[in-house]
Amino acid sequence: MTTLPEKTDKSLGLVIDLDICVGCHACVTSCKEWNTGGYSAPLTDQEPYGADPHGAFLNRVHSYEVDNDHWKGTVHFPRSCLHCETPDCVTVCPTGASYKREEDGIVLVNPDTCIGCKLCSWACPYGAREYDYDEGVMKKCTLCVDRIYNETIPEEDRVPACVKACPTGARAFGDLADPNSAVSQNVAARDGFNLLDEFGYKPVNKYLPPRKASDRTPQIAAEPQAETTGSALEKLFAWADRALSR
Amino acid sequence: MHPAYSVILFTTSSGAGYGLLFWLSLAHVIGAQPVAGWGFFAGLFIALGLITLGLLSSTFHLGRPERAWRALSQWRSSWLSREGVAALATYVPAGVLWLMSLLGIAGWLTLPLALLSAIGAVATVWCTGMIYASLRTIREWHMPQVPYVYLANAAASGALLLVLLHAFAGRDIRLVSLIALLALGLAGALKLIYWRRIDAEPGAYTADMALGLKGVKRQLEPPHSRPNYVMREMGYDVARRHAETLRRSVLLWGFLLPGLMLAFQALTGGLGPVLMPVAVTAAAAGLVTERWLFFAEATHLSTLYYGNQRA
């Protein structure tokens, strides 16, 4: 457990489409709702109705102003654990509580052996791990490990809660190690990318960029002007039109 | 990074303890500190006391202190685990040495025990430094100088305590004062180099890289109305102006003032019992401030998602 698996059978992860996300935070709340009763239960809050409310969430949505030749405007940006292939959050753990699963690549924290030293959160450049101040242990995205293999719920629900909740379909779940999976195909077609690729943790989760906004203003033909004859009748109608529109 | 007082107390207190243990052990090896001597016994007692105080304090940083023993298991990959193993392993020779000193048992065995204690002290402080130096997410910590800064600070603070002990025991303090002065000078020089390096390096990562998008102007809306754990722990920031004032006080209290007193004692050998308590107190204040700044000045990459443009 102390070291990373040399190879994982699958690389389960999320693909997040920044072109579609509307920043509604439905993924955030449904994540919190599921996980406060699931593997990471409970996800505690501190001062929820006080002056300084905060708490452990496994998924966060930022909104940024972005201005480049491709896209100019707001980008809503969901951020959670990327289930990296070579992350230090696993290797720095002194107890082996933080580990990466060999079978599917999911990075988990064992809540029964975590001592709450917070070192794993220091090693994560993505700020994906959040300490639970009441429980004294580290919490992080589990990729809903207690949903995706859960045979007691209908098959169509066996996806992470955030994916199930997204009203616009901006989140997709699948095996990113399989080049033929729907998520991998979409990443290839849309130039999906890694966050902080230069840092080298090899994230599994991918992001799809906003589509290029159209650079052409639509050409709308001017309405043709009616021919004018200058007759008395036409002048009468013109006078009546003016008088009635007064 | 948020400067947790438990970690600051731990690293400064146990650092001084390991420094003192190192110097006492070396002194014993060269024959300057006999086992039966009162000074050796008291010195080991203070060293082990400071180490224990630091280690206990470090467990207050944990969310689940009762599970701290689990931290000894992952020494293959984790510097924190290695630090725990090294710290516990050092107790064995140092503890036996202390017991032998208590009971007045001399013999050939004290020599290897003293050597092992010295090696254990260096190894533990090295592991402490490497916990920080191994974190690539924080550029002010991920530097080759960091473990040497920790070692030099431990050596300097330990040497100051050794001079204090010598002064109270009424021994000649000229040579130990000179050694402490050299250690303190080395630690101060390393810290100056460290500060120059972190000031010159603007940070290799940008908000654009963090988001994977070009032209990130600003964060319009954070994900939460009040700071979350990431902002509280990783987003701690000290104003440039305050940092410079604090750096000056570290140099004054931690290095200049005790350095001048040590220099005076190295030359004259006098006034030890008067000057050394002042020097040790000043150095303690300076080194605690130095450790506080080490955290407060560190910028974490996750702040790129919270409006920081470069880290």
XYZ file of C-alpha atoms in Angstrom:
557
model
C 0.000 0.000 0.000
C 2.876 2.317 0.672
C 3.846 2.439 -2.966
C 1.848 2.951 -6.125
C 0.754 -0.037 -8.186
C 2.995 -0.479 -11.221
C -0.011 -0.782 -13.437
C -3.759 -0.669 -12.880
C -6.159 -2.949 -14.742
C -8.477 -0.042 -15.458
C -8.220 3.727 -15.125
C -11.673 4.753 -14.025
C -12.237 8.464 -14.074
C -14.320 11.433 -15.129
C -14.365 13.566 -18.242
C -15.618 17.077 -17.591
C -16.861 19.180 -20.483
C -16.124 22.859 -19.795
C -18.163 23.776 -22.876
C -21.354 22.411 -21.354
C -20.979 23.059 -17.621
C -23.310 25.849 -16.500
C -21.945 26.086 -12.948
C -25.163 25.013 -11.231
C -23.356 23.100 -8.421
C -25.784 20.153 -8.722
C -22.750 17.813 -8.823
C -21.434 19.433 -5.622
C -24.617 18.976 -3.632
C -25.387 15.489 -4.869
C -21.784 14.458 -4.137
C -22.097 15.789 -0.608
C -25.490 14.126 -0.164
C -24.308 10.683 -1.312
C -20.924 10.724 0.370
C -22.116 11.946 3.753
C -23.857 8.576 3.950
C -21.401 6.424 2.004
C -17.762 5.338 2.147
C -16.574 8.702 3.537
C -19.444 9.124 5.975
C -19.918 11.479 7.632
C -18.768 14.561 5.711
C -19.023 17.052 8.516
C -19.637 20.802 8.391
C -18.404 23.340 10.882
C -20.638 26.231 11.931
C -23.161 25.433 9.171
C -25.557 28.136 10.369
C -22.960 30.404 11.974
C -20.854 33.296 10.786
C -18.088 31.135 9.312
C -19.654 28.063 7.733
C -17.337 25.523 6.109
C -17.114 21.800 5.717
C -15.626 18.893 3.841
C -16.753 18.672 0.207
C -15.242 16.286 -2.324
C -16.169 18.337 -5.373
C -16.060 22.094 -5.925
C -17.140 24.346 -8.804
C -15.246 27.567 -9.516
C -16.159 30.208 -12.092
C -13.393 32.035 -13.954
C -13.132 34.842 -16.448
C -11.195 33.550 -19.448
C -10.087 35.593 -22.439
C -8.209 33.938 -25.291
C -8.498 33.724 -29.068
C -10.650 30.642 -28.633
C -13.068 31.648 -25.919
C -13.933 34.911 -24.207
C -16.221 34.825 -21.209
C -17.067 32.739 -18.174
C -15.816 29.204 -17.670
C -17.423 27.147 -14.931
C -14.853 24.772 -13.584
C -15.647 21.674 -11.483
C -12.630 20.465 -9.473
C -12.234 17.169 -7.647
C -9.643 14.402 -7.252
C -8.205 13.457 -10.648
C -7.183 9.932 -9.520
C -3.666 10.506 -10.894
C -1.487 7.634 -12.080
C 1.653 8.773 -10.195
C 0.545 11.022 -7.330
C 2.683 11.786 -4.270
C -0.441 11.946 -2.064
C -0.196 8.161 -1.835
C 3.540 7.789 -1.287
C 3.888 10.524 1.374
C 1.277 8.855 3.589
C 3.040 7.547 6.715
C 0.372 4.970 7.561
C -0.623 3.509 4.208
C -4.149 4.875 4.643
C -3.876 6.719 1.319
C -3.702 4.211 -1.505
C -4.370 3.635 -5.197
C -6.378 0.568 -6.135
C -4.731 -1.853 -8.517
C -7.990 -3.055 -10.048
C -9.427 0.289 -11.181
C -6.953 3.042 -10.286
C -9.238 4.753 -7.769
C -7.307 6.695 -5.097
C -8.857 6.232 -1.663
C -8.211 7.083 1.976
C -8.922 4.391 4.524
C -10.836 6.332 7.212
C -9.960 3.690 9.820
C -6.173 4.048 9.569
C -5.765 7.728 8.586
C -4.099 9.699 11.411
C -5.048 13.118 10.004
C -1.491 14.398 9.496
C -2.662 16.317 6.376
C 0.568 15.592 4.483
C -1.324 14.072 1.527
C -3.267 17.303 1.072
C 0.027 19.204 1.031
C 1.266 16.888 -1.730
C -1.783 17.491 -3.951
C -1.378 20.456 -6.346
C -5.085 20.321 -7.202
C -6.379 21.023 -3.681
C -8.560 17.957 -4.086
C -8.336 16.600 -0.549
C -10.246 18.198 2.284
C -9.639 17.548 5.960
C -12.659 16.700 8.056
C -12.215 18.801 11.198
C -14.726 16.800 13.235
C -13.651 13.323 12.170
C -9.917 14.118 12.248
C -9.246 12.287 8.985
C -8.714 13.287 5.348
C -11.626 13.065 2.911
C -11.486 12.893 -0.865
C -13.439 11.873 -3.966
C -14.009 8.110 -3.958
C -15.355 8.103 -7.515
C -18.421 6.790 -5.671
C -16.786 3.414 -5.232
C -19.877 2.508 -3.203
C -22.187 3.254 -6.172
C -20.352 2.073 -9.267
C -20.103 -1.559 -8.087
C -23.278 -1.485 -6.015
C -25.544 -4.317 -7.095
C -28.343 -3.221 -4.786
C -29.128 -0.153 -6.885
C -30.480 -0.144 -10.474
C -27.775 -0.576 -13.110
C -28.330 2.865 -14.640
C -27.520 4.419 -11.256
C -24.118 2.724 -11.007
C -22.217 5.900 -11.895
C -20.758 8.545 -9.571
C -23.415 10.743 -7.944
C -22.036 13.877 -9.661
C -22.400 12.300 -13.099
C -25.926 11.163 -12.335
C -26.885 14.624 -11.074
C -25.463 16.791 -13.877
C -28.482 18.288 -15.672
C -26.516 19.260 -18.773
C -24.490 16.082 -19.260
C -21.192 17.869 -18.701
C -19.758 14.961 -16.724
C -19.022 11.470 -18.063
C -17.649 8.413 -16.280
C -15.676 5.533 -17.767
C -12.408 3.681 -18.247
C -9.825 6.095 -19.613
C -7.245 3.326 -20.071
C -9.453 1.727 -22.723
C -9.021 3.672 -25.990
C -12.357 2.338 -27.254
C -14.430 3.532 -24.309
C -16.921 6.330 -24.946
C -15.015 8.681 -22.642
C -11.673 8.008 -24.342
C -13.243 8.519 -27.775
C -14.706 11.821 -26.651
C -11.381 12.964 -25.193
C -9.663 12.144 -28.495
C -12.318 13.899 -30.591
C -12.442 17.042 -28.471
C -8.735 17.495 -27.625
C -9.277 16.656 -23.964
C -6.449 17.793 -21.668
C -4.855 17.311 -18.249
C -4.748 19.918 -15.496
C -1.159 20.964 -14.639
C 0.120 18.469 -17.192
C 3.662 19.852 -16.718
C 3.612 18.826 -13.052
C 3.676 15.168 -13.995
C 1.216 13.372 -11.693
C -0.515 12.018 -14.867
C -4.141 12.729 -13.934
C -6.723 10.192 -15.123
C -9.617 12.667 -15.187
C -9.706 14.750 -18.353
C -11.218 18.128 -19.209
C -12.734 19.121 -22.551
C -12.137 22.753 -23.596
C -14.882 25.242 -24.440
C -15.673 24.956 -28.154
C -14.336 27.768 -30.317
C -16.860 30.585 -30.433
C -17.919 31.657 -33.970
C -15.850 34.563 -35.254
C -18.378 35.539 -37.965
C -21.278 37.860 -37.306
C -24.371 36.493 -39.038
C -25.192 38.292 -42.322
C -28.856 39.346 -42.278
C -30.090 40.686 -45.583
C -31.653 44.181 -45.351
C -35.416 44.238 -45.976
C -36.087 45.355 -49.546
C -37.502 48.884 -49.820
C -40.850 49.139 -51.647
C -40.824 50.971 -54.982
C -42.353 54.420 -54.802
C -44.401 56.059 -57.578
C -45.103 59.447 -55.915
C -48.828 59.298 -56.779
C -51.533 61.240 -54.871
C -53.008 58.005 -53.575
C -49.671 56.946 -52.142
C -49.265 60.341 -50.461
C -52.746 59.983 -48.970
C -51.816 56.582 -47.500
C -48.539 57.938 -46.209
C -50.428 60.827 -44.525
C -52.988 58.392 -43.056
C -50.171 56.124 -41.791
C -48.448 59.063 -40.063
C -51.720 60.414 -38.632
C -52.764 57.047 -37.247
C -49.378 56.184 -35.777
C -49.269 59.449 -33.833
C 0.978 27.447 4.196
C -0.692 27.698 7.570
C 1.940 27.784 10.346
C 0.682 25.237 12.874
C 2.123 25.994 16.307
C 2.356 22.314 17.192
C 4.626 21.676 14.183
C 6.712 24.816 14.845
C 7.250 23.806 18.482
C 7.979 20.229 17.424
C 10.637 21.035 14.836
C 12.390 23.721 16.901
C 12.277 21.863 20.223
C 13.238 18.431 18.958
C 15.743 20.076 16.575
C 17.544 21.660 19.528
C 17.310 18.362 21.423
C 18.837 16.373 18.581
C 21.500 19.060 18.141
C 22.461 18.817 21.804
C 22.421 15.015 21.641
C 24.713 15.179 18.616
C 27.279 17.451 20.284
C 27.185 15.571 23.602
C 27.730 12.267 21.806
C 30.633 13.659 19.789
C 32.123 15.166 22.937
C 31.881 11.780 24.606
C 33.530 10.046 21.665
C 36.539 12.369 21.829
C 36.684 11.934 25.585
C 35.556 15.400 26.643
C 32.367 14.203 28.345
C 32.878 11.203 30.649
C 29.842 9.030 31.296
C 29.980 9.493 35.034
C 30.061 13.268 34.807
C 27.159 15.367 36.011
C 27.265 17.453 32.828
C 26.780 14.449 30.551
C 23.829 13.183 32.573
C 22.114 16.586 32.723
C 22.843 17.256 29.052
C 21.327 13.970 27.924
C 18.354 14.581 30.181
C 17.706 18.004 28.618
C 18.273 16.693 25.081
C 15.874 13.771 25.503
C 13.392 16.051 27.279
C 13.358 18.530 24.385
C 13.036 15.688 21.855
C 10.148 14.143 23.788
C 8.428 17.498 24.217
C 8.700 18.050 20.452
C 7.453 14.595 19.525
C 4.485 14.892 21.893
C 3.713 18.312 20.469
C 3.788 16.901 16.922
C 1.012 14.474 17.793
C -1.240 17.433 18.627
C -1.066 18.291 14.936
C -2.742 14.968 14.156
C -6.482 14.560 13.821
C -6.202 11.086 15.380
C -3.222 11.139 17.769
C -4.194 7.740 19.198
C -3.324 6.178 15.828
C 0.142 7.787 15.664
C 1.856 4.396 15.953
C 0.591 3.543 12.462
C 2.946 6.205 11.068
C 5.898 3.857 11.620
C 4.779 1.459 8.900
C 5.420 3.199 5.561
C 9.139 4.007 5.805
C 9.691 2.636 2.293
C 8.113 5.686 0.643
C 7.214 8.297 3.258
C 9.706 10.715 4.816
C 7.258 11.345 7.671
C 7.254 7.632 8.438
C 11.068 7.532 8.215
C 11.248 10.454 10.636
C 9.120 8.534 13.137
C 11.242 5.402 12.788
C 14.492 7.363 13.101
C 13.187 9.280 16.122
C 12.182 6.110 17.955
C 15.372 4.276 16.962
C 17.491 7.134 18.338
C 15.838 6.742 21.744
C 17.447 3.304 22.137
C 21.186 4.215 22.193
C 20.538 7.646 23.739
C 18.308 6.164 26.430
C 20.796 3.408 27.304
C 23.572 6.005 27.420
C 21.515 8.130 29.790
C 20.795 5.125 32.031
C 24.494 4.216 32.107
C 25.275 7.812 33.021
C 22.624 7.730 35.753
C 24.039 4.520 37.222
C 27.630 5.593 36.614
C 28.501 2.562 34.476
C 31.509 3.256 32.275
C 32.859 0.888 29.649
C 33.647 0.371 25.985
C 29.917 0.120 25.187
C 29.368 3.872 25.619
C 31.485 4.601 22.557
C 29.300 2.812 19.956
C 26.177 4.018 21.782
C 27.350 7.632 21.523
C 28.178 7.177 17.843
C 24.754 5.653 17.184
C 23.077 8.516 19.060
C 24.905 11.083 16.946
C 24.004 9.268 13.718
C 20.375 8.903 14.862
C 20.144 12.608 15.665
C 21.438 13.610 12.220
C 19.196 11.060 10.473
C 16.050 12.218 12.285
C 16.611 15.910 11.542
C 17.470 15.044 7.936
C 14.120 13.198 7.627
C 12.306 16.230 9.082
C 13.862 18.466 6.433
C 13.091 15.960 3.682
C 9.379 15.862 4.594
C 9.271 19.460 3.361
C 11.917 19.246 0.638
C 10.148 16.299 -1.005
C 6.902 18.227 -1.578
C 6.984 19.433 -5.186
C 3.757 21.381 -4.678
C 5.526 24.071 -2.619
C 8.447 25.749 -4.357
C 9.768 27.381 -1.162
C 10.140 23.910 0.365
C 11.136 21.808 -2.640
C 14.758 22.976 -2.537
C 18.015 21.094 -1.927
C 18.977 23.616 0.809
C 15.982 22.838 3.022
C 17.273 19.716 4.868
C 20.639 21.440 5.376
C 18.882 24.486 6.864
C 17.124 22.142 9.287
C 20.400 20.375 10.144
C 22.310 23.640 10.616
C 19.584 25.122 12.819
C 19.516 21.974 14.950
C 23.314 21.995 15.248
C 23.388 25.698 16.173
C 20.600 25.529 18.766
C 22.070 22.338 20.252
C 25.514 23.913 20.465
C 24.065 26.967 22.239
C 22.546 24.654 24.848
C 25.886 22.881 25.234
C 27.603 26.215 25.924
C 24.884 27.041 28.454
C 25.494 23.722 30.239
C 29.256 24.265 30.223
C 28.813 27.775 31.590
C 26.644 26.606 34.478
C 29.016 23.726 35.206
C 31.807 26.261 35.516
C 33.848 24.710 32.723
C 35.998 26.489 30.191
C 33.590 27.674 27.499
C 35.984 29.145 24.957
C 36.172 26.174 22.602
C 32.461 25.253 22.799
C 31.558 28.905 22.231
C 33.693 28.920 19.095
C 32.014 25.721 17.828
C 28.556 27.161 18.552
C 29.533 30.397 16.819
C 30.605 28.495 13.698
C 27.390 26.429 13.679
C 25.297 29.554 14.151
C 27.192 31.353 11.390
C 26.655 28.436 9.022
C 22.928 28.297 9.836
C 22.559 32.053 9.313
C 24.440 31.941 6.001
C 22.310 29.042 4.760
C 19.127 30.906 5.697
C 20.287 34.016 3.829
C 21.043 31.914 0.742
C 17.629 30.245 1.105
C 15.813 33.591 1.276
C 17.730 34.916 -1.727
C 16.815 31.813 -3.749
C 13.086 31.903 -2.939
C 12.952 35.640 -3.700
C 14.635 35.166 -7.080
C 12.358 32.331 -8.206
C 8.971 33.588 -9.422
C 7.318 30.151 -9.574
C 7.133 27.795 -12.520
C 3.367 27.251 -12.574
C 0.557 29.594 -13.585
C -3.211 29.742 -13.282
C -3.365 28.971 -17.027
C -1.516 25.698 -16.433
C -3.710 24.842 -13.442
C -6.886 25.246 -15.491
C -5.399 23.973 -18.734
C -6.803 27.061 -20.487
C -5.078 30.100 -21.909
C -5.918 33.603 -20.713
C -7.328 32.983 -17.236
C -8.050 36.527 -16.037
C -9.554 36.077 -12.586
C -11.768 33.954 -10.416
C -15.270 35.361 -10.786
C -16.838 33.211 -8.107
C -15.160 30.929 -5.578
C -16.903 27.592 -4.935
C -17.867 28.540 -1.395
C -18.882 31.641 0.539
C -16.339 31.143 3.355
C -12.782 29.716 3.159
C -12.659 25.916 3.043
C -9.915 23.620 4.354
C -7.744 24.152 1.262
C -7.809 27.927 1.670
C -7.304 27.780 5.435
C -4.423 25.307 5.282
C -2.736 26.060 1.948
C -3.877 29.607 1.269
C -2.236 31.199 4.329
C -0.337 34.253 3.184
C 1.908 36.684 5.032
C 2.204 40.233 3.759
C 5.542 40.973 2.096
C 6.061 43.941 4.449
C 5.548 41.818 7.558
C 7.733 39.040 6.188
C 10.631 41.448 5.758
C 10.257 42.766 9.318
C 10.148 39.209 10.633
C 13.187 38.192 8.578
C 15.116 41.066 10.130
C 14.094 40.009 13.628
C 15.144 36.409 12.864
C 18.602 37.672 11.879
C 18.831 39.962 14.904
C 17.498 37.677 17.653
C 18.309 34.299 16.198
C 21.768 34.934 14.845
C 23.340 38.353 15.452
C 22.687 38.750 19.181
C 23.632 35.201 20.285
C 26.494 35.304 17.772
C 27.995 38.410 19.394
C 27.708 36.875 22.859
C 29.333 33.653 21.668
C 32.138 35.616 20.043
C 32.728 37.503 23.288
C 32.873 34.227 25.209
C 35.077 32.519 22.678
C 37.573 35.367 23.136
C 37.356 35.961 26.890
C 35.752 32.813 28.292
C 33.933 34.956 30.841
C 30.401 36.005 31.809
C 29.009 32.664 30.581
C 26.340 32.131 33.272
C 25.101 35.696 32.666
C 25.203 35.850 28.881
C 24.172 32.328 27.896
C 20.588 32.369 29.279
C 20.064 35.592 27.306
C 21.660 34.129 24.187
C 19.588 30.929 24.380
C 16.333 32.854 24.930
C 17.065 35.225 22.043
C 18.003 32.342 19.744
C 14.847 30.436 20.705
C 12.679 33.430 19.815
C 14.585 33.909 16.561
C 14.423 30.257 15.511
C 10.713 29.926 16.318
C 10.101 33.009 14.149
C 12.296 31.484 11.430
C 10.221 28.294 11.490
C 6.962 30.295 11.472
C 8.167 32.174 8.381
C 9.192 28.911 6.708
C 5.506 27.992 6.716
C 3.958 31.419 6.252
C 6.114 32.286 3.214
C 5.438 28.974 1.468
C 3.008 29.128 -1.449
C 1.073 26.051 -2.468
C 0.112 25.215 -6.057
C -3.551 24.745 -5.123
C -3.773 28.522 -4.573
C -3.700 28.799 -8.379
C -7.344 27.727 -8.316
C -8.176 30.457 -5.803
C -6.991 33.520 -7.669
C -3.212 33.254 -7.362
C -1.708 33.793 -10.835
C 1.675 32.166 -10.196
C 3.084 29.692 -7.669
